[in-house]
Tab-separated table of C-alpha atoms in Angstrom:
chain	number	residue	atom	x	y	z
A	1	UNK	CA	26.811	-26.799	-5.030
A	2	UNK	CA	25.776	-27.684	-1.691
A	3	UNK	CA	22.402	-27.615	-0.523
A	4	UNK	CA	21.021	-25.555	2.933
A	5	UNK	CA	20.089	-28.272	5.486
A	6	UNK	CA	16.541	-27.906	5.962
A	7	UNK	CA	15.081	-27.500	9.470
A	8	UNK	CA	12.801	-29.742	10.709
A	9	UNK	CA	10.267	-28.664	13.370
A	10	UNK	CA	7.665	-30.533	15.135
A	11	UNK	CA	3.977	-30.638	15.343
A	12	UNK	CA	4.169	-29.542	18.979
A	13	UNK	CA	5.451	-26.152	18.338
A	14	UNK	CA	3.119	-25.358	15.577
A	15	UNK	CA	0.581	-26.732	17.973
A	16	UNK	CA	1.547	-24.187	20.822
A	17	UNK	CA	0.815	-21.040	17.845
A	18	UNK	CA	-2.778	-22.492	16.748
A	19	UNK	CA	-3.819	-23.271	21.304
A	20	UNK	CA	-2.609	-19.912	22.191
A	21	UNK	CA	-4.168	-18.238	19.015
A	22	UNK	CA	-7.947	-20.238	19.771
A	23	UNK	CA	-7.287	-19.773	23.551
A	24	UNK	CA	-7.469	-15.981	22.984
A	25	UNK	CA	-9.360	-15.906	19.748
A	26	UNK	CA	-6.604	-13.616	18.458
A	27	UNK	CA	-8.113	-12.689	14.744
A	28	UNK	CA	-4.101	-12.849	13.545
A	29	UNK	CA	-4.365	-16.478	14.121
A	30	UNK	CA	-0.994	-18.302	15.022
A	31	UNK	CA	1.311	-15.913	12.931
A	32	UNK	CA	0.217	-13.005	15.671
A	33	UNK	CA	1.325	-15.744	18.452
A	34	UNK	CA	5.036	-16.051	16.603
A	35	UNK	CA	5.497	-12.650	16.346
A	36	UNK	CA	4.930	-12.127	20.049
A	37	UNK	CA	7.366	-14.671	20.695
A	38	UNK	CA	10.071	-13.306	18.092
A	39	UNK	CA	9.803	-9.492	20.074
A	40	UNK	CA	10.265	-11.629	23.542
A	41	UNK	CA	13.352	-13.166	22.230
A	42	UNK	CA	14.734	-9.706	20.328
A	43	UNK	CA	13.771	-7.177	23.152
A	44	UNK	CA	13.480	-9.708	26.615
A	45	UNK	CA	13.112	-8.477	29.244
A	46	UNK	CA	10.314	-6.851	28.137
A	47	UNK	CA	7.152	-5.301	28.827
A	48	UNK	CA	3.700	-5.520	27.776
A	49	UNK	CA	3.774	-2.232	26.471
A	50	UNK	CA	6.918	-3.035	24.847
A	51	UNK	CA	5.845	-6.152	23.257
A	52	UNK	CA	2.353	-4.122	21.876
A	53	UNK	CA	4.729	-1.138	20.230
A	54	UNK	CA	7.225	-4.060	18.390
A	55	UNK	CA	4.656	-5.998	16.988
A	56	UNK	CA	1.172	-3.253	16.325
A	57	UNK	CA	-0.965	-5.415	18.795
A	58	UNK	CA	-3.617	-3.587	21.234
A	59	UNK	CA	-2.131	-4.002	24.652
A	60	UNK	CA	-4.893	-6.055	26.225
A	61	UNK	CA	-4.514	-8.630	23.155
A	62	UNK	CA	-1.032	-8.801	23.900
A	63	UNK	CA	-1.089	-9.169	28.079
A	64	UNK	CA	-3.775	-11.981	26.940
A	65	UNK	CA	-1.272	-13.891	24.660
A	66	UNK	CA	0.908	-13.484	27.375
A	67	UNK	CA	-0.945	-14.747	29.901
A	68	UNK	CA	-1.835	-18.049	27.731
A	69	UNK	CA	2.054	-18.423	27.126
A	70	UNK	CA	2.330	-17.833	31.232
A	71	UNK	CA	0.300	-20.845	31.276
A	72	UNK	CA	2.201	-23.441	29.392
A	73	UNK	CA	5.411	-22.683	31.127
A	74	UNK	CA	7.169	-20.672	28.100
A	75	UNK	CA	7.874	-16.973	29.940
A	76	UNK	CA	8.399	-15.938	32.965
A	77	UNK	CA	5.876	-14.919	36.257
A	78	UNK	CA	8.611	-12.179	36.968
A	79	UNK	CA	7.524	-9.118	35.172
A	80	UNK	CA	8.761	-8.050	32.689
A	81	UNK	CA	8.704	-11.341	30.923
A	82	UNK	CA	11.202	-13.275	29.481
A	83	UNK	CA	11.352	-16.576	27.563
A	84	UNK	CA	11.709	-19.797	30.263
A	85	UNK	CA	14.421	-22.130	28.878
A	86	UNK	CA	10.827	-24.060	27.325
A	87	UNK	CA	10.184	-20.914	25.560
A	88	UNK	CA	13.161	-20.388	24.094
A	89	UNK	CA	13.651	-24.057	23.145
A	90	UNK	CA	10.070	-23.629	20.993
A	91	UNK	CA	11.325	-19.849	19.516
A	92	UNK	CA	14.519	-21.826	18.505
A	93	UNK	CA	12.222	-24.930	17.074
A	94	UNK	CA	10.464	-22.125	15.191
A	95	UNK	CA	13.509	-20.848	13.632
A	96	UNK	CA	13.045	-17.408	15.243
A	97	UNK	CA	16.223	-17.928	16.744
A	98	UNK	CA	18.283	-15.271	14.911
A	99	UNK	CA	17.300	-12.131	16.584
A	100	UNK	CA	18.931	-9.608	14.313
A	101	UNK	CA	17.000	-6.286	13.756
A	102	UNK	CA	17.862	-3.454	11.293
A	103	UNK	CA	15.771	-0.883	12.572
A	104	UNK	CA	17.661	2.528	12.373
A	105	UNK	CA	18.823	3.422	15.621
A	106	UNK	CA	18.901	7.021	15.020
A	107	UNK	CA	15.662	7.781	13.976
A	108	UNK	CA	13.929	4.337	15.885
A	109	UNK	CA	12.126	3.508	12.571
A	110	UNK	CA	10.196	6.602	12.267
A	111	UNK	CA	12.549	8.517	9.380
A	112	UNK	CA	12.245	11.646	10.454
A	113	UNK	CA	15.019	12.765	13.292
A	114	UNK	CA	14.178	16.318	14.776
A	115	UNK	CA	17.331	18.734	14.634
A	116	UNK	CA	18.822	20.773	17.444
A	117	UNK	CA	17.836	24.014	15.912
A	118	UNK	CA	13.741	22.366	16.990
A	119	UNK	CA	14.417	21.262	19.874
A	120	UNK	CA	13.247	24.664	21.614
A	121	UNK	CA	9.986	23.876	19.518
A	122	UNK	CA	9.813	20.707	21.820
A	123	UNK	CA	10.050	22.565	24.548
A	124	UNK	CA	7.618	25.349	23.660
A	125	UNK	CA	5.495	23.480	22.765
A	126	UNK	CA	5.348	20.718	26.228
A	127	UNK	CA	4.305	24.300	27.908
A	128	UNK	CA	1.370	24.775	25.023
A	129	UNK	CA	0.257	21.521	25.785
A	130	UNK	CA	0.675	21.583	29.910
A	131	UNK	CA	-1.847	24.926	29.656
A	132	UNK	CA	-4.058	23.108	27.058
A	133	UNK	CA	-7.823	22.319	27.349
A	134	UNK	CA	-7.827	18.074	28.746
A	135	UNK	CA	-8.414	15.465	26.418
A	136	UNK	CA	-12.202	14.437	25.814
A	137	UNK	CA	-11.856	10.865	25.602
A	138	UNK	CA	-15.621	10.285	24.632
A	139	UNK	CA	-14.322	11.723	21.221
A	140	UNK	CA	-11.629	9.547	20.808
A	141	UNK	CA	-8.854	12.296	21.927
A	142	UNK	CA	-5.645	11.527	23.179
A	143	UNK	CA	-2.943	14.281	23.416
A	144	UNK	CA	0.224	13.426	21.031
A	145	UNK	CA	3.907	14.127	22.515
A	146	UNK	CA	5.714	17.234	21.778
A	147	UNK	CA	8.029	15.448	19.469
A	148	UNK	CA	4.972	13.938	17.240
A	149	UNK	CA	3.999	17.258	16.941
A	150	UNK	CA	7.583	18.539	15.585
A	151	UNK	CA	7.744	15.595	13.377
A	152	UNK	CA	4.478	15.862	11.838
A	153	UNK	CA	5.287	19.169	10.776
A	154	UNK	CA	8.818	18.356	9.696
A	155	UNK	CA	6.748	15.397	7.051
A	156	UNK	CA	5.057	18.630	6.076
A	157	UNK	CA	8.001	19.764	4.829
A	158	UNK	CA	9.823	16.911	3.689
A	159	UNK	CA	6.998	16.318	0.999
A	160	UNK	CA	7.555	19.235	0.093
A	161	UNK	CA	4.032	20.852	0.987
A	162	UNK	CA	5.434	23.586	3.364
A	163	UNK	CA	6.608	25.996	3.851
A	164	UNK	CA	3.917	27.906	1.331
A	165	UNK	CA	0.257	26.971	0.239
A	166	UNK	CA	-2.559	26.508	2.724
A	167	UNK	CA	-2.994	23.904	5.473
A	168	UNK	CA	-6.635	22.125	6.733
A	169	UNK	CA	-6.560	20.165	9.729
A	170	UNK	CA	-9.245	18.060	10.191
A	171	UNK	CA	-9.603	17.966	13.853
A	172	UNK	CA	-6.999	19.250	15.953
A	173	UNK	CA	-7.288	18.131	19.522
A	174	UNK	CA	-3.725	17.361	18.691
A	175	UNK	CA	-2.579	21.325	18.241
A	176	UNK	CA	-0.552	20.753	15.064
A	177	UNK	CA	-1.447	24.181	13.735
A	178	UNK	CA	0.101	25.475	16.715
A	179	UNK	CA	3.016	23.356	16.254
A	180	UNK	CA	3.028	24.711	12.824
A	181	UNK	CA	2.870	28.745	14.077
A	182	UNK	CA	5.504	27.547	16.582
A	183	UNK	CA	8.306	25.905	14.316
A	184	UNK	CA	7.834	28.878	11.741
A	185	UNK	CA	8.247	31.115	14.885
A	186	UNK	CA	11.679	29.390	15.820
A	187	UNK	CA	12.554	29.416	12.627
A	188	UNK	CA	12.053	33.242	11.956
A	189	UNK	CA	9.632	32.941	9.053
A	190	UNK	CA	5.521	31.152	8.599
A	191	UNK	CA	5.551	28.393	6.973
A	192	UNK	CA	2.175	28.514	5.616
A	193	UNK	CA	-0.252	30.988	4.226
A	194	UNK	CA	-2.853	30.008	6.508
A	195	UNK	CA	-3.986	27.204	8.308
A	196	UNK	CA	-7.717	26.544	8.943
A	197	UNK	CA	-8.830	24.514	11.943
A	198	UNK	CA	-12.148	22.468	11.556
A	199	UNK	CA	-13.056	21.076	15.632
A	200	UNK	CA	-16.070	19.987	17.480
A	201	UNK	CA	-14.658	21.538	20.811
A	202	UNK	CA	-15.006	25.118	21.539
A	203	UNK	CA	-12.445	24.561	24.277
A	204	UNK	CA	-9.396	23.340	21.547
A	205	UNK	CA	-10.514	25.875	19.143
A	206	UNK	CA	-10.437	29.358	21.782
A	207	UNK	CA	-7.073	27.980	22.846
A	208	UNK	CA	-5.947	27.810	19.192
A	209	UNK	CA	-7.020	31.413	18.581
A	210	UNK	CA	-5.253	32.698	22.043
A	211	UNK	CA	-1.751	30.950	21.392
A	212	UNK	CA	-1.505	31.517	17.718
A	213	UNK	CA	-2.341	35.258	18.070
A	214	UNK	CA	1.201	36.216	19.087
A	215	UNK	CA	2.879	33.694	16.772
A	216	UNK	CA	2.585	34.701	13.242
A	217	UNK	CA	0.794	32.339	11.666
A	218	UNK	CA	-2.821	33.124	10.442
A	219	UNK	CA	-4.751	30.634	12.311
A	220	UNK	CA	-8.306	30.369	10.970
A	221	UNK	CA	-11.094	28.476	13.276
A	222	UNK	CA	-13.982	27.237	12.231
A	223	UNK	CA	-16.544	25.623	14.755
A	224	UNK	CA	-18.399	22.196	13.112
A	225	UNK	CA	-19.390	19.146	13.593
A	226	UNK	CA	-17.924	16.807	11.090
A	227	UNK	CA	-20.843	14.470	11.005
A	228	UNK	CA	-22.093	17.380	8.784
A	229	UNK	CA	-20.828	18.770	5.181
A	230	UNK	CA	-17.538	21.581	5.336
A	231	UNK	CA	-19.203	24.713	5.060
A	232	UNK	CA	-19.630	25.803	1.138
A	233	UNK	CA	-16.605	28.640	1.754
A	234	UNK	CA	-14.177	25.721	2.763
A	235	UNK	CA	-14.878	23.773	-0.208
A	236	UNK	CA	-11.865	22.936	-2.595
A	237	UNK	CA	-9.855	25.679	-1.282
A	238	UNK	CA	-6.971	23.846	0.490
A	239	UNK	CA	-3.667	22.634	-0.745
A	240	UNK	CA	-2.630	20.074	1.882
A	241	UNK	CA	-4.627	18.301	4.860
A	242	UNK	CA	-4.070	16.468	7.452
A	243	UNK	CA	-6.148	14.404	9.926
A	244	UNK	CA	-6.014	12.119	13.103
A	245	UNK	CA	-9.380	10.960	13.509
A	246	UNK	CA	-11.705	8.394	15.929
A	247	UNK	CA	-10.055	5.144	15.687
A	248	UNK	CA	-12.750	3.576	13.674
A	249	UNK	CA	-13.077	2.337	10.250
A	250	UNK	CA	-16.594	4.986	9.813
A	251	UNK	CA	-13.955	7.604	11.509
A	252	UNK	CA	-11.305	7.210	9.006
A	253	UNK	CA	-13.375	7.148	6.333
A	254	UNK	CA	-15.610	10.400	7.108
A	255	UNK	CA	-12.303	12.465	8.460
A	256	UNK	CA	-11.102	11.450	5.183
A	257	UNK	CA	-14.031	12.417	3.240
A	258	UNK	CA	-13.829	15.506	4.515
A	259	UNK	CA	-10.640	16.154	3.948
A	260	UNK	CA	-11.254	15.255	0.674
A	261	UNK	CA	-13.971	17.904	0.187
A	262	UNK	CA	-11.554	20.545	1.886
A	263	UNK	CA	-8.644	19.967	-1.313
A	264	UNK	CA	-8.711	21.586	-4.350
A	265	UNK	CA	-9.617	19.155	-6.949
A	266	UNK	CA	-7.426	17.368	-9.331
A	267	UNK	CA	-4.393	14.725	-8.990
A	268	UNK	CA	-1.285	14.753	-6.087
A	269	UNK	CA	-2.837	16.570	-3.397
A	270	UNK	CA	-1.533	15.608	0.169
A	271	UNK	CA	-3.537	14.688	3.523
A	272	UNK	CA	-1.407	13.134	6.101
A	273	UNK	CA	-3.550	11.066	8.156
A	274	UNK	CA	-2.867	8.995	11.611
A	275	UNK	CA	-4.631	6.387	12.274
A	276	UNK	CA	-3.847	3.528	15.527
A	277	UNK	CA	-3.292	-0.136	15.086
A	278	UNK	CA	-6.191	-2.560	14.337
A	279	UNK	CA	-6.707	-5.806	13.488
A	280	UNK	CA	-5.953	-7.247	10.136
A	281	UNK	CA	-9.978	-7.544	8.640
A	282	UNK	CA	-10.106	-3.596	10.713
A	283	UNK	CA	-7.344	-2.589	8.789
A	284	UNK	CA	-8.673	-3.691	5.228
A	285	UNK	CA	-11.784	-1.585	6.272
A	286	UNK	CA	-10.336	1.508	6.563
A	287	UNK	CA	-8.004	0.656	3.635
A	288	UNK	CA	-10.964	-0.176	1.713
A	289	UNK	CA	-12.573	3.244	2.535
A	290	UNK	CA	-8.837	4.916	1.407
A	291	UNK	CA	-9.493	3.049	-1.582
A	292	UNK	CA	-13.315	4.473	-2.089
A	293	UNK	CA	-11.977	8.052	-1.992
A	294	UNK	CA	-10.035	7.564	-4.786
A	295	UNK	CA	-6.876	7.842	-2.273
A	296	UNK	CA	-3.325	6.376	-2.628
A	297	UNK	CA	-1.089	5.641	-0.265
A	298	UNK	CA	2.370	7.682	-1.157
A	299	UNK	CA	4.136	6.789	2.380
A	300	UNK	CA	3.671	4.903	5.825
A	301	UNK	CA	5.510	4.848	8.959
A	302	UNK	CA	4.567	2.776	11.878
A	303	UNK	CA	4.730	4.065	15.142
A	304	UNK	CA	5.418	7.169	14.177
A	305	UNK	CA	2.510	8.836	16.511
A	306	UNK	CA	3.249	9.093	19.820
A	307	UNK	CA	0.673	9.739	22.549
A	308	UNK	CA	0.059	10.183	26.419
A	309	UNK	CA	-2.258	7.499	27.630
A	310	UNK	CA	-3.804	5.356	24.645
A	311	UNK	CA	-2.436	2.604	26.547
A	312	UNK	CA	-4.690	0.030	24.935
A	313	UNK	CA	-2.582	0.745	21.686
A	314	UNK	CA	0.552	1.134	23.377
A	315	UNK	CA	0.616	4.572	23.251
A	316	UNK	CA	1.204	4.456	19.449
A	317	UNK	CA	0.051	4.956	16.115
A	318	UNK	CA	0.756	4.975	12.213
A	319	UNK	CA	1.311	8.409	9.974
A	320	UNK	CA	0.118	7.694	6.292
A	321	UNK	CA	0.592	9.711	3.292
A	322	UNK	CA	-2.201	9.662	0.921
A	323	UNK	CA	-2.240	11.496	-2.538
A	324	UNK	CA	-5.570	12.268	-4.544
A	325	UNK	CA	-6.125	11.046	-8.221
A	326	UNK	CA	-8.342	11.885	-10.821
A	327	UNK	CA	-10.976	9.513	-9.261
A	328	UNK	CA	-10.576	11.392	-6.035
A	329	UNK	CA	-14.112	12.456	-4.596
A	330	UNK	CA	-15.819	12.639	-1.528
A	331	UNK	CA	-17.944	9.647	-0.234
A	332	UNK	CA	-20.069	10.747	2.742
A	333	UNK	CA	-21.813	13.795	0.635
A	334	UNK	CA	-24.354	14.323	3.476
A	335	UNK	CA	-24.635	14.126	6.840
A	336	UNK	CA	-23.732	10.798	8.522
A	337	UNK	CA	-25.968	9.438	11.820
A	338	UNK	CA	-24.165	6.073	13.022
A	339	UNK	CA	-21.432	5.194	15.437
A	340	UNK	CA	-17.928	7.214	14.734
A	341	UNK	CA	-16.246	6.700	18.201
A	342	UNK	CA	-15.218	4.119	19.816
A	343	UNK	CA	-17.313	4.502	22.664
A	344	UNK	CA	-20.051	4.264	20.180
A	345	UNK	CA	-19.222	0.721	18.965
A	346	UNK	CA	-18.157	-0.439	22.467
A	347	UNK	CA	-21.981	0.043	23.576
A	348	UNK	CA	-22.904	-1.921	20.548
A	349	UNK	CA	-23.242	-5.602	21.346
A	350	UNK	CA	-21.395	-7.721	19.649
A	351	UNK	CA	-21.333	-11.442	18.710
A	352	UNK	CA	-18.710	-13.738	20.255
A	353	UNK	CA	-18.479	-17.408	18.872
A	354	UNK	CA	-17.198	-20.793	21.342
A	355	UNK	CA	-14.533	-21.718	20.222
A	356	UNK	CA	-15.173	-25.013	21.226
A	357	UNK	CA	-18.471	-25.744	19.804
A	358	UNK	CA	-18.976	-22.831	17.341
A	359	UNK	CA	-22.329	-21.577	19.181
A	360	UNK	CA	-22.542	-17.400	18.734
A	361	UNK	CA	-23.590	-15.147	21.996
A	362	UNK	CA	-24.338	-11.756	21.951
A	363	UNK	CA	-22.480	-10.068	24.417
A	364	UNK	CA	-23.035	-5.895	25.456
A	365	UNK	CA	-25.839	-3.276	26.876
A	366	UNK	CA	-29.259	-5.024	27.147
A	367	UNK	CA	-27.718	-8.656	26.345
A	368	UNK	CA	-27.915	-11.856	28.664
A	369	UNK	CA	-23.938	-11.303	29.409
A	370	UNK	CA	-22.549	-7.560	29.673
A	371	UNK	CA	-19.628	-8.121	29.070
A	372	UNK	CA	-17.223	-11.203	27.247
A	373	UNK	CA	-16.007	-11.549	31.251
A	374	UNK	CA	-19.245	-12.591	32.390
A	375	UNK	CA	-19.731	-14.722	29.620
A	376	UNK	CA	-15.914	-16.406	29.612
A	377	UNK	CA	-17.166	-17.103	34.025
A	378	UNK	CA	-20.209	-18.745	32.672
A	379	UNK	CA	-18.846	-20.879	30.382
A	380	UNK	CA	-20.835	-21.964	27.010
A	381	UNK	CA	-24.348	-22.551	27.686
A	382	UNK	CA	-24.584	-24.972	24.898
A	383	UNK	CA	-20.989	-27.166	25.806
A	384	UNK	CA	-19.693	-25.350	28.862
A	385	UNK	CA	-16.761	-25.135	27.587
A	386	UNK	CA	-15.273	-21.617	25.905
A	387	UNK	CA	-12.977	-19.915	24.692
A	388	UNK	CA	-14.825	-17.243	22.738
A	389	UNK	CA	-13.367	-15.265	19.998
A	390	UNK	CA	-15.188	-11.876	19.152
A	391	UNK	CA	-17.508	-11.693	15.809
A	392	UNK	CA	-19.505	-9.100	14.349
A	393	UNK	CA	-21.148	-5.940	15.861
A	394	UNK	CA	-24.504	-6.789	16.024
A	395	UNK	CA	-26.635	-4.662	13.291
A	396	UNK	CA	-28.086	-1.083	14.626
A	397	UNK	CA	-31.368	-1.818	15.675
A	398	UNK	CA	-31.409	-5.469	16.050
A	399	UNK	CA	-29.535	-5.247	19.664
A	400	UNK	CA	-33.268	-6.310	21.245
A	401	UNK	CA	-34.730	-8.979	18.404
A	402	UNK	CA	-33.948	-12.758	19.523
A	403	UNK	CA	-30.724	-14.517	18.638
């Protein structure tokens, strides 16, 4: 039996993963770096937005990495970048050199394919959206494409939780109980008893009642603000739900909580939720609050959301299929106060550490440096030096105490 002949890299291309990672302060360390590097040699030329979508990085993260490879020679000034013969001799030192990729072609990854007998859903439905009230993007909203919509509802039914029963949406800037009325129109027959609408906006919720009225669907709206309870008569009363809320761990976690509230109780209820890509220690948040509920995770497809604008994710996001348990129970039982959007947090300050010399800076409203620009032109008051990698939020109510 022979042996495989080992391959032998040097410290220099390791080195290149940890300088770009501490360069950027990239919180996926030097295995975000490689996989940057593996989607520029599988997908070259290729763009930022591209490279963001392939490997579930936030765009600016990604144009930053880039920017630090720029630097060392390893891709290409021309946009959109490839690999410069330095880059690909450090890819191929890394043994990322085999580029094959078994992604399905037909459905892109997503495993759900929309049939021709929908594809007049589609189309009804990009003239729903074209008349439909703008996004709000202090609440987080960003409109999902036609086809998301179509495919949501088609996971729906794969799971076997339509056609029948009763639907909640949690939020629905996203008009999926539309999209709902509208397939079941198409199709010549509801698909659901009734679905209830739970929204914030007045403006998403009149539109709701006006389009489904002529569709066949019973389309219930009720007008609330989520920070609060469900209303007593919404209580347990739901089969399925399904939610795409702020893209914050406190989001997920009350969205969720009140979806939780909406089901009827026991084990192997459905919510479908969406949720966009974060960084690993984000992620395990909003996994831990999954986990709180008393939620498992029964399916998960990256990339499966698409959306118009939410360019700093790439215009993508994940679709999750939880189930409840016998532990399942609700964890915000009153009213919740604190930041939920991401506008919230962003006018938070936050603590960002040198990476040279491991001093912490608050950076935000009503700190010495607005912004991590002003402090990255500065330089490190205690070494001069930088770069700075992002910490903590700094604790509500401590924004004005001393550091």
């Amino acid at each position: 039996m022979t042996k495989a002949r080992r391959r032998h890299r040097s410290v220099s291309a390791d080195r290149v993963l940890n300088d770009v990672a501490d360069a950027v302060g990239l919180q996926e360390g030097p295995p975000g770096v490689r996989s940057i590097l593996r989607a520029l040699r599988r997908l070259a030329p290729a763009s930022t937005k591209d490279i963001s979508r392939a490997v579930g990085l936030p765009v600016p993260i990604v144009a930053a990495v880039g920017n630090e490879l720029r630097t060392r020679g390893l891709i290409t000034h021309e946009r959109p970048s490839q690999l410069t013969p330095a880059g690909r001799a450090v890819v191929t030192e890394l043994g990322m050199d085999l580029t094959m990729d078994a992604t399905c072609r037909t459905c892109d990854g997503r495993e759900l394919v929309i049939p021709e007998v929908l594809e007049e859903a589609v189309a009804r439905l990009d003239a729903v959206m074209a008349d439909g009230p703008a996004a709000d993007m202090t609440l987080d909203q960003s409109k999902c494409t036609s086809e998301t919509k179509v495919r949501r509802v088609l996971a729906l039914l794969t799971a076997g939780t339509l056609p029948g029963g009763s639907l909640l949406l949690i939020g629905d800037d996203d008009l999926v109980s539309l999209a709902v009325a509208v397939v079941g129109d198409v199709l010549g027959a509801p698909l659901v008893d009734q679905v209830t609408v739970v929204d914030i906006s007045p403006e998403i919720l009149g539109y709701i009642e006006r389009v489904s009225a002529d569709l066949g669907t019973r389309v219930e709206t009720v007008h609330h603000d989520l920070r609060d309870p469900l209303p007593e008569e919404l209580h347990r009363r739901f089969d399925v739900a399904m939610t795409d809320p702020p893209y914050t761990p406190e989001g997920a976690r009350l969205f969720l909580s009140r979806a939780v509230e909406g089901l009827r109780q026991g084990p192997a209820h459905s919510i479908f939720f969406s949720f966009g890509g974060k960084s690993p220690d984000e992620m395990l948040q909003v996994q831990r609050e999954i986990m709180d509920l008393g939620l498992v995770t029964n399916g998960y497809i990256r990339n499966f959301n698409e959306y118009e604008g939410s360019g700093i994710l790439g215009g993508v996001g994940f679709f999750q299929h939880l189930l409840t348990t016998s532990a399942t129970a609700p964890s915000q039982d009153g009213g919740y106060q604190g930041p939920l959007y991401t506008g919230d947090k962003r006018s938070r300050q936050r603590m960002y550490e040198c990476v040279a010399c491991g001093e912490m800076f608050r950076v935000g409203a009503g700190a010495k440096w607005a912004s991590v620009g002003a402090l990255r032109e500065e330089g490190c008051p205690n070494c001069g030096k930088g770069p700075f990698r992002p910490g903590p939020l700094v604790p509500l109510g401590a924004e004005n105490q001393d550091r």
